[in-house]
Amino acid sequence: MSSLYRDYDATALSKLVKAREVEPKELVEQAITEIERINPKLNAVTHKMYEQARKQAETVVDAPFAGVPILLKDMYQEVEGEPMTFGSRAYQGNRATEDSLYTRQMRQAGFVFLGYTNVPEFALMAVTEPEHNGPTRNPWSPDVTPGGSSGGSAAAVAAGMVPLAGASDGGGSIRIPAAYCGLFGLKPTRGRTPVGPQLSRHWQGASVSHVLTKSVRDSAAVLDALITEEKGRAFLPPRFDGSYLRVIDMPHPRALNVAFSVTSPLGTAVDPACRQAVLDTARLFELLGHHVTEATAPVDGLQLAKSYITMYFAEVGAELMALESILGRKVKLGDVEPTTWMLAVLGKTTSAAEFVMTLREWDKAAVQMEAFHETYDLYLTPTTAMMPAKIGELAPTGMERALISVVDKFGIAKVLQKVGLVDTLVQTSLKRTPFTQLANLTGQPAMSVPMYRSETGMPVGVQVIAARGREDLLLLVAAALEQTPQWLDVRQLEV
């Protein structure tokens, strides 16, 4: 049962349940065994719901994934009565008052919830190392990060704790961990998956929820299950009347026009392995009969990155204002991590006009990419520009912590903005992952596919972006790539 559970994807496990070859409670117990065996090595799961899962498994529903165990992300995927900490010590006593709409849809699809996965504080970083819960480690190499912010989910799936896990992506948080952990990671079109009921948008529409999976078919089937009529949602995606799961069984797509680029939109360095992954995949597209051209997206990458960072400032500032209303006092340095606090301070000094200009940059880029996709069906880039950082490598240095203390004491955040801090933050925080934010800001669907391994054996992801609303095209292409020898089989990983 152990090897069967670890090797099978969620679709295969659900078929066993429907055929009555295995009971949901057996799957739950096997998942618990794997979590208890592996999690001490990786720290991917931070809250366990074993007894609740056992009770949930007693009632088998007629649903696509009846009885299949999964983990949820500790960020906007609430289960009523369970903790929701957003990776922050400030919320360690917080409990959800109701299920999120995402969770309702996943429950309706038949999934059994085993717990929550680790996230960086407020899902702000591309590494999963919150001070509150400690770092999550990559199952391919425990001394490096699995990425973030869905790093706990990626580590859990890659290690075989669960066949898939809840994830969300506001700047690459599905695709980056997918690339680092050898998984398939699809970020859907803005508005495609639910965000309610308490909010109608996350990060001004930049953040979208979905899953991290071992197989393309699991991702497609879950996307089918997540789509629902959501009252009050801020964004409506282009309509899709079919089934994403049926799409992947369609014949190989017609000859597509495919653009690729291995140049960072920030003008920063790109690791040779990340470059080679794209070049090899571009050649594979040619072998599959597609027309491939080297071309760069027609957007101002640096300006778009600045607008993304400005949104970060504002959203974190708003997050801590909301926290102040809960605590009934001002949030102090120490209530949250130094980086979070600094971002919030910068957010409070960002003007409304600057924030509006940020959103205008997003709209401008969206129009430019629509025109780009009139020529090119797909756009290939590295998912990340660098291989995963070592655990602790990106933590604030002593000097940076001292600077934050000075800002706290003397209130000089506005001065720092005036002396080019935004430009510095863009270069330092996004140079490792400069490719993924584009699709979040334009609302396009994008995926990371596991097409390469570095000389050291680490997975390397390739990002593929399509026009808004074309998840069907991405999934069809991914299904074709999945059948090639280049596709990395995560089942070969032993933890």
Coordinates of C-alpha atoms in Angstrom, one line a residue:
M1 CA 0.0 0.0 0.0
S2 CA 2.9 2.4 0.8
S3 CA 4.5 2.3 -2.7
L4 CA 1.1 2.4 -4.3
Y5 CA 0.0 5.4 -2.3
R6 CA 3.2 7.3 -3.0
D7 CA 3.4 6.5 -6.7
Y8 CA -0.3 7.1 -7.6
D9 CA -1.7 10.6 -8.4
A10 CA -5.0 11.7 -6.9
T11 CA -6.9 10.6 -10.0
A12 CA -5.6 7.0 -9.7
L13 CA -6.3 6.9 -6.0
S14 CA -9.9 8.1 -6.5
K15 CA -10.4 5.3 -9.1
L16 CA -9.3 2.8 -6.5
V17 CA -11.8 4.2 -4.0
K18 CA -14.6 4.1 -6.6
A19 CA -13.7 0.5 -7.5
R20 CA -13.8 -0.3 -3.8
E21 CA -10.3 -1.7 -4.0
V22 CA -9.3 0.6 -1.2
E23 CA -11.2 2.4 1.5
P24 CA -10.8 6.2 2.1
K25 CA -9.8 5.5 5.7
E26 CA -7.0 3.4 4.4
L27 CA -5.7 6.3 2.3
V28 CA -6.0 8.6 5.3
E29 CA -4.0 6.3 7.5
Q30 CA -1.4 5.8 4.8
A31 CA -1.1 9.6 4.4
I32 CA -0.7 10.1 8.1
T33 CA 2.0 7.4 8.2
E34 CA 3.9 9.2 5.4
I35 CA 3.5 12.6 7.0
E36 CA 4.7 11.3 10.4
R37 CA 7.7 9.6 8.7
I38 CA 8.8 12.4 6.4
N39 CA 7.7 15.7 7.9
P40 CA 10.3 15.7 10.7
K41 CA 12.9 15.9 8.0
L42 CA 11.2 18.7 5.9
N43 CA 8.9 20.7 8.2
A44 CA 6.3 21.0 5.4
V45 CA 3.2 20.4 7.6
T46 CA 2.6 22.9 10.4
H47 CA -0.9 21.9 11.6
K48 CA -2.4 18.4 11.6
M49 CA -6.1 17.5 11.4
Y50 CA -5.9 13.8 11.7
E51 CA -9.0 13.1 13.8
Q52 CA -11.1 15.4 11.6
A53 CA -9.7 13.6 8.5
R54 CA -10.6 10.2 10.0
K55 CA -14.2 11.3 10.6
Q56 CA -14.4 12.9 7.1
A57 CA -13.2 9.6 5.6
E58 CA -16.1 7.7 7.2
T59 CA -18.5 9.3 4.8
V60 CA -17.7 8.7 1.1
V61 CA -19.4 11.2 -1.2
D62 CA -20.1 10.7 -4.8
A63 CA -17.4 13.1 -6.1
P64 CA -14.4 13.1 -8.5
F65 CA -11.9 12.8 -5.7
A66 CA -13.9 10.9 -3.0
G67 CA -11.7 9.9 -0.1
V68 CA -8.4 11.3 -1.5
P69 CA -6.3 13.0 1.2
I70 CA -4.7 16.4 0.7
L71 CA -3.1 19.2 2.6
L72 CA -4.2 22.9 2.4
K73 CA -2.1 26.0 2.4
D74 CA -2.1 28.2 5.5
M75 CA -3.3 31.2 3.5
Y76 CA -6.9 31.9 2.6
Q77 CA -7.8 28.2 2.5
E78 CA -9.7 28.3 5.8
V79 CA -11.5 25.3 7.4
E80 CA -14.0 26.5 10.0
G81 CA -12.7 26.1 13.5
E82 CA -9.1 25.4 12.5
P83 CA -6.1 27.7 12.9
M84 CA -5.3 30.1 10.1
T85 CA -2.0 31.8 10.9
F86 CA -0.7 33.1 7.5
G87 CA 2.7 31.9 8.7
S88 CA 2.8 34.7 11.4
R89 CA 3.2 34.5 15.1
A90 CA 0.8 37.4 15.3
Y91 CA -2.1 35.1 14.2
Q92 CA -1.1 32.0 16.2
G93 CA -4.4 32.2 18.2
N94 CA -6.6 32.9 15.1
R95 CA -9.2 30.4 14.1
A96 CA -11.4 30.4 11.0
T97 CA -15.0 31.4 11.5
E98 CA -16.1 29.7 8.3
D99 CA -14.8 27.6 5.4
S100 CA -13.4 29.6 2.5
L101 CA -15.1 29.1 -0.8
Y102 CA -12.0 27.3 -2.1
T103 CA -12.2 24.8 0.8
R104 CA -15.9 24.3 0.2
Q105 CA -15.3 23.4 -3.5
M106 CA -12.5 21.1 -2.5
R107 CA -14.6 19.4 0.1
Q108 CA -17.4 19.0 -2.4
A109 CA -14.9 17.4 -4.8
G110 CA -14.4 14.7 -2.2
F111 CA -11.0 15.6 -0.8
V112 CA -10.2 14.8 2.8
F113 CA -8.2 17.5 4.7
L114 CA -5.2 16.3 6.7
G115 CA -3.8 19.7 7.8
Y116 CA -2.0 22.9 6.7
T117 CA 1.3 23.4 5.0
N118 CA 4.0 25.9 5.9
V119 CA 4.2 29.4 4.4
P120 CA 6.5 32.4 4.7
E121 CA 4.9 35.1 6.8
F122 CA 1.8 36.5 4.9
A123 CA 3.1 34.5 1.9
L124 CA 5.5 37.3 1.1
M125 CA 8.7 35.5 0.2
A126 CA 9.9 33.0 -2.5
V127 CA 11.4 30.9 0.3
T128 CA 9.4 29.2 3.0
E129 CA 11.3 30.2 6.2
P130 CA 8.9 31.8 8.7
E131 CA 10.2 32.6 12.1
H132 CA 7.0 31.3 13.6
N133 CA 7.2 27.8 12.2
G134 CA 10.8 27.5 11.0
P135 CA 12.0 26.6 7.5
T136 CA 10.7 24.0 5.1
R137 CA 13.3 22.0 3.3
N138 CA 13.4 20.7 -0.2
P139 CA 13.0 16.9 -0.5
W140 CA 15.5 16.8 -3.4
S141 CA 18.2 18.4 -1.2
P142 CA 17.3 19.3 2.4
D143 CA 19.9 22.1 2.6
V144 CA 18.0 24.2 0.1
T145 CA 14.6 25.9 -0.1
P146 CA 11.6 24.4 -1.9
G147 CA 10.6 27.9 -2.8
G148 CA 7.6 29.9 -1.7
S149 CA 5.2 30.9 -0.8
S150 CA 3.6 27.5 -1.4
G151 CA 6.8 25.8 -0.3
G152 CA 5.2 23.6 2.3
S153 CA 2.7 22.2 -0.2
A154 CA 5.4 21.6 -2.8
A155 CA 7.6 19.8 -0.4
A156 CA 4.8 17.6 0.8
V157 CA 3.7 16.6 -2.7
A158 CA 7.2 16.0 -4.0
A159 CA 8.0 13.9 -0.9
G160 CA 4.9 11.7 -1.3
M161 CA 3.0 12.8 1.8
V162 CA -0.1 13.6 -0.3
P163 CA -0.7 13.4 -4.1
L164 CA -1.6 17.1 -4.3
A165 CA -1.9 20.1 -2.1
G166 CA -3.5 23.5 -2.0
A167 CA -1.5 26.4 -3.3
S168 CA -1.8 30.0 -4.4
D169 CA 0.2 32.3 -6.6
G170 CA 0.5 36.1 -6.3
G171 CA 3.9 36.5 -8.0
G172 CA 5.0 32.9 -8.7
S173 CA 4.1 31.1 -5.5
I174 CA 2.8 28.0 -7.3
R175 CA 5.3 28.0 -10.2
I176 CA 8.5 28.7 -8.2
P177 CA 8.0 25.8 -5.8
A178 CA 6.9 23.6 -8.7
A179 CA 10.2 24.4 -10.4
Y180 CA 12.3 23.7 -7.4
C181 CA 10.5 20.5 -6.4
G182 CA 9.9 18.9 -9.9
L183 CA 6.2 19.3 -9.9
F184 CA 3.5 20.6 -12.3
G185 CA 2.3 24.0 -11.2
L186 CA -0.5 25.9 -13.0
K187 CA -1.5 29.4 -12.1
P188 CA -5.0 29.9 -13.6
T189 CA -6.4 33.1 -15.2
R190 CA -7.3 35.9 -12.8
G191 CA -10.8 35.2 -11.5
R192 CA -11.0 31.6 -12.6
T193 CA -10.8 30.1 -9.1
P194 CA -12.7 31.3 -6.0
V195 CA -11.5 33.9 -3.5
G196 CA -14.5 34.4 -1.2
P197 CA -16.5 34.6 0.9
Q198 CA -14.8 37.3 3.0
L199 CA -12.9 38.9 0.1
S200 CA -13.5 39.5 -3.6
R201 CA -9.9 39.8 -4.6
H202 CA -6.5 38.9 -3.3
W203 CA -3.6 41.3 -3.9
Q204 CA -5.6 43.4 -6.3
G205 CA -6.3 40.3 -8.4
A206 CA -2.6 39.3 -8.7
S207 CA -3.1 36.2 -6.4
V208 CA -5.0 33.1 -7.6
S209 CA -5.5 29.8 -5.8
H210 CA -5.1 26.3 -7.3
V211 CA -3.0 23.2 -6.5
L212 CA 0.4 21.7 -6.9
T213 CA 0.4 18.3 -8.5
K214 CA 2.4 15.4 -9.7
S215 CA 0.3 15.0 -12.9
V216 CA -1.3 17.3 -15.4
R217 CA -4.6 15.4 -15.2
D218 CA -4.9 16.1 -11.5
S219 CA -4.4 19.8 -12.1
A220 CA -7.0 19.8 -14.9
A221 CA -9.6 17.9 -12.8
V222 CA -9.2 20.1 -9.8
L223 CA -9.6 23.2 -11.9
D224 CA -12.9 21.8 -13.1
A225 CA -13.9 21.2 -9.5
L226 CA -13.0 24.7 -8.3
I227 CA -15.0 26.7 -10.9
T228 CA -18.1 28.0 -9.4
E229 CA -20.5 31.0 -9.6
E230 CA -19.1 33.3 -7.0
K231 CA -21.2 36.3 -6.0
G232 CA -19.4 39.5 -5.6
R233 CA -16.1 38.5 -7.1
A234 CA -14.1 41.3 -8.5
F235 CA -12.9 39.7 -11.7
L236 CA -14.6 37.7 -14.4
P237 CA -12.3 35.5 -16.6
P238 CA -13.0 34.7 -20.2
R239 CA -15.7 32.0 -20.3
F240 CA -14.8 28.4 -20.8
D241 CA -17.7 26.0 -21.2
G242 CA -15.8 22.7 -21.6
S243 CA -14.0 20.4 -19.2
Y244 CA -10.3 21.0 -18.6
L245 CA -9.9 17.3 -17.9
R246 CA -11.4 16.3 -21.3
V247 CA -9.1 18.8 -22.9
I248 CA -5.9 16.9 -22.1
D249 CA -7.3 13.8 -23.9
M250 CA -7.7 15.8 -27.1
P251 CA -5.3 15.2 -30.1
H252 CA -2.0 17.0 -30.0
P253 CA -2.6 20.7 -30.8
R254 CA -2.1 22.2 -34.2
A255 CA 1.2 23.8 -35.0
L256 CA 1.6 26.6 -32.6
N257 CA 3.6 29.8 -32.7
V258 CA 5.9 29.7 -29.7
A259 CA 8.2 32.5 -28.5
F260 CA 10.9 32.0 -26.0
S261 CA 13.3 34.1 -24.0
V262 CA 16.1 33.4 -21.6
T263 CA 16.9 37.0 -20.8
S264 CA 15.8 38.4 -17.4
P265 CA 13.3 41.3 -17.7
L266 CA 15.4 43.0 -15.0
G267 CA 18.7 42.7 -16.9
T268 CA 20.1 40.4 -14.2
A269 CA 21.9 37.1 -14.5
V270 CA 20.2 33.8 -15.4
D271 CA 21.8 30.6 -14.2
P272 CA 23.1 28.3 -17.1
A273 CA 20.8 25.4 -16.0
C274 CA 17.7 27.7 -16.1
R275 CA 18.7 28.9 -19.6
Q276 CA 19.4 25.4 -20.8
A277 CA 16.1 24.1 -19.6
V278 CA 14.3 26.6 -21.8
L279 CA 16.6 26.0 -24.8
D280 CA 16.0 22.3 -24.6
T281 CA 12.3 22.7 -24.2
A282 CA 12.2 25.1 -27.2
R283 CA 13.9 22.4 -29.3
L284 CA 11.4 19.9 -28.1
F285 CA 8.6 22.1 -29.2
E286 CA 10.1 22.2 -32.6
L287 CA 10.3 18.4 -32.7
L288 CA 6.7 18.3 -31.8
G289 CA 5.9 20.3 -34.9
H290 CA 5.6 23.9 -33.5
H291 CA 7.1 27.1 -34.9
V292 CA 9.6 28.5 -32.4
T293 CA 11.0 32.0 -32.3
E294 CA 13.3 33.8 -29.9
A295 CA 11.3 36.9 -28.8
T296 CA 11.0 39.0 -25.7
A297 CA 7.6 40.1 -24.2
P298 CA 6.9 43.7 -25.2
V299 CA 6.7 45.1 -21.6
D300 CA 9.0 47.3 -19.5
G301 CA 10.2 44.6 -17.2
L302 CA 11.8 46.9 -14.7
Q303 CA 8.9 49.3 -14.5
L304 CA 6.5 46.4 -14.1
A305 CA 8.7 45.0 -11.3
K306 CA 8.6 48.3 -9.5
S307 CA 4.8 48.4 -9.8
Y308 CA 4.7 44.9 -8.3
I309 CA 6.9 45.9 -5.3
T310 CA 4.7 49.0 -4.8
M311 CA 1.7 46.7 -4.6
Y312 CA 3.6 44.7 -2.0
F313 CA 4.2 47.7 0.1
A314 CA 0.5 48.7 0.0
E315 CA -0.9 45.2 0.7
V316 CA 1.4 44.5 3.6
G317 CA 0.7 48.0 5.0
A318 CA -3.0 47.2 4.8
E319 CA -2.5 43.7 6.3
L320 CA -0.9 45.2 9.4
M321 CA -3.6 47.9 9.7
A322 CA -6.1 45.0 9.8
L323 CA -4.0 43.3 12.4
E324 CA -4.0 46.5 14.5
S325 CA -7.8 46.4 14.6
I326 CA -7.6 42.8 15.8
L327 CA -5.0 43.5 18.4
G328 CA -6.5 46.8 19.5
R329 CA -3.1 48.5 19.4
K330 CA -0.3 49.5 17.1
V331 CA 1.7 46.7 15.5
K332 CA 5.3 46.9 16.8
L333 CA 8.5 45.6 15.3
G334 CA 8.6 42.2 16.9
D335 CA 4.9 41.4 16.4
V336 CA 5.9 40.5 12.9
E337 CA 9.1 39.7 11.2
P338 CA 11.5 42.5 10.4
T339 CA 11.0 42.3 6.6
T340 CA 7.3 42.3 7.0
W341 CA 7.4 45.3 9.2
M342 CA 9.6 47.2 6.9
L343 CA 7.4 46.5 3.9
A344 CA 4.4 47.7 5.9
V345 CA 6.1 50.9 6.9
L346 CA 7.0 51.6 3.2
G347 CA 3.4 50.8 2.3
K348 CA 2.1 53.4 4.7
T349 CA 4.3 56.0 3.1
T350 CA 3.1 55.1 -0.4
S351 CA 0.6 57.6 -1.7
A352 CA -2.8 56.7 -3.2
A353 CA -1.6 58.3 -6.5
E354 CA 1.5 56.0 -6.6
F355 CA -0.7 53.0 -6.0
V356 CA -3.1 53.9 -8.8
M357 CA -0.1 54.4 -11.1
T358 CA 0.9 50.8 -10.2
L359 CA -2.4 49.4 -11.3
R360 CA -2.2 51.4 -14.6
E361 CA 1.1 49.7 -15.3
W362 CA -0.6 46.3 -14.9
D363 CA -3.3 47.3 -17.3
K364 CA -0.8 48.6 -19.8
A365 CA 1.2 45.4 -19.7
A366 CA -2.1 43.4 -20.1
V367 CA -2.9 45.2 -23.3
Q368 CA 0.7 44.7 -24.6
M369 CA 0.6 41.0 -23.9
E370 CA -2.8 40.6 -25.6
A371 CA -1.2 42.1 -28.7
F372 CA 1.8 39.8 -28.3
H373 CA -0.4 36.7 -28.2
E374 CA -2.0 37.7 -31.5
T375 CA 1.3 36.6 -33.0
Y376 CA 2.5 34.0 -30.4
D377 CA 0.3 31.3 -28.9
L378 CA 2.8 30.6 -26.1
Y379 CA 5.7 32.3 -24.4
L380 CA 8.5 30.2 -22.8
T381 CA 10.9 31.5 -20.2
P382 CA 12.8 30.1 -17.2
T383 CA 10.5 29.7 -14.2
T384 CA 13.3 31.0 -12.0
A385 CA 16.6 32.8 -12.9
M386 CA 18.6 30.9 -10.2
M387 CA 18.7 27.5 -8.6
P388 CA 17.1 27.3 -5.1
A389 CA 18.8 29.3 -2.3
K390 CA 20.3 27.5 0.7
I391 CA 18.2 27.5 3.8
G392 CA 18.8 30.8 5.6
E393 CA 20.7 32.4 2.7
L394 CA 18.1 35.1 2.1
A395 CA 17.3 35.9 5.8
P396 CA 17.9 39.5 6.8
T397 CA 21.5 40.2 7.8
G398 CA 22.5 41.8 11.0
M399 CA 23.1 45.1 9.2
E400 CA 19.7 44.9 7.5
R401 CA 18.0 44.3 10.9
A402 CA 19.9 47.2 12.3
L403 CA 18.7 49.4 9.5
I404 CA 15.1 48.4 10.1
S405 CA 15.5 49.2 13.8
V406 CA 16.8 52.7 12.8
V407 CA 13.8 53.2 10.6
D408 CA 11.5 52.1 13.4
K409 CA 13.2 54.5 15.9
F410 CA 13.5 57.6 13.7
G411 CA 10.6 57.1 11.2
I412 CA 12.7 57.7 8.0
A413 CA 10.9 55.3 5.6
K414 CA 9.9 58.1 3.3
V415 CA 13.5 59.2 3.1
L416 CA 14.5 55.7 2.1
Q417 CA 12.0 55.7 -0.7
K418 CA 13.4 58.9 -2.0
V419 CA 16.9 57.6 -2.2
G420 CA 16.1 54.7 -4.5
L421 CA 15.1 52.0 -2.0
V422 CA 12.4 50.7 -4.4
D423 CA 15.0 50.1 -7.2
T424 CA 17.3 48.3 -4.7
L425 CA 14.5 46.1 -3.4
V426 CA 13.5 45.2 -7.0
Q427 CA 17.0 44.0 -7.8
T428 CA 17.6 42.2 -4.5
S429 CA 14.2 40.5 -4.0
L430 CA 13.3 39.7 -7.6
K431 CA 16.6 38.9 -9.2
R432 CA 16.2 35.2 -8.4
T433 CA 12.6 35.0 -9.7
P434 CA 12.1 37.8 -12.2
F435 CA 10.0 35.9 -14.7
T436 CA 6.8 34.9 -12.9
Q437 CA 5.3 38.2 -11.8
L438 CA 4.3 39.2 -15.4
A439 CA 1.4 36.7 -15.6
N440 CA 0.1 37.7 -12.1
L441 CA -0.1 41.4 -13.1
T442 CA -1.6 40.8 -16.5
G443 CA -4.0 38.1 -15.3
Q444 CA -2.8 35.5 -17.7
P445 CA -2.5 31.8 -17.0
A446 CA 1.0 30.4 -16.7
M447 CA 2.5 27.1 -15.7
S448 CA 5.8 25.6 -14.7
V449 CA 6.6 22.3 -16.2
P450 CA 9.4 20.0 -14.9
M451 CA 11.6 19.6 -18.0
Y452 CA 15.2 19.5 -16.9
R453 CA 17.6 18.6 -14.1
S454 CA 20.8 20.4 -13.3
E455 CA 24.2 18.8 -13.1
T456 CA 23.7 18.3 -9.4
G457 CA 20.4 16.5 -10.1
M458 CA 18.0 19.3 -8.9
P459 CA 14.8 19.9 -10.8
V460 CA 14.6 22.9 -13.1
G461 CA 11.2 24.3 -14.3
V462 CA 10.3 26.0 -17.5
Q463 CA 7.5 28.6 -17.5
V464 CA 4.9 28.6 -20.3
I465 CA 2.5 31.6 -20.5
A466 CA -0.7 31.8 -22.7
A467 CA -3.2 34.5 -23.5
R468 CA -5.8 35.3 -20.8
G469 CA -8.4 32.5 -20.5
R470 CA -6.3 29.9 -22.3
E471 CA -5.7 27.4 -19.5
D472 CA -7.1 24.8 -22.0
L473 CA -4.1 25.4 -24.3
L474 CA -1.6 25.2 -21.5
L475 CA -3.1 21.9 -20.2
L476 CA -3.2 20.4 -23.7
V477 CA 0.5 21.3 -24.3
A478 CA 1.5 20.1 -20.8
A479 CA -0.2 16.8 -21.4
A480 CA 1.8 16.4 -24.6
L481 CA 5.1 17.3 -22.8
E482 CA 4.2 14.9 -20.0
Q483 CA 4.5 12.0 -22.4
T484 CA 8.1 12.9 -23.4
P485 CA 11.2 11.5 -21.8
Q486 CA 12.3 15.0 -20.8
W487 CA 9.4 15.3 -18.3
L488 CA 10.8 14.7 -14.8
D489 CA 9.1 11.9 -12.9
V490 CA 9.0 13.0 -9.3
R491 CA 8.3 9.4 -8.2
Q492 CA 12.0 8.6 -8.6
L493 CA 12.6 10.8 -5.6
E494 CA 13.2 8.8 -2.4
V495 CA 12.8 10.6 0.9

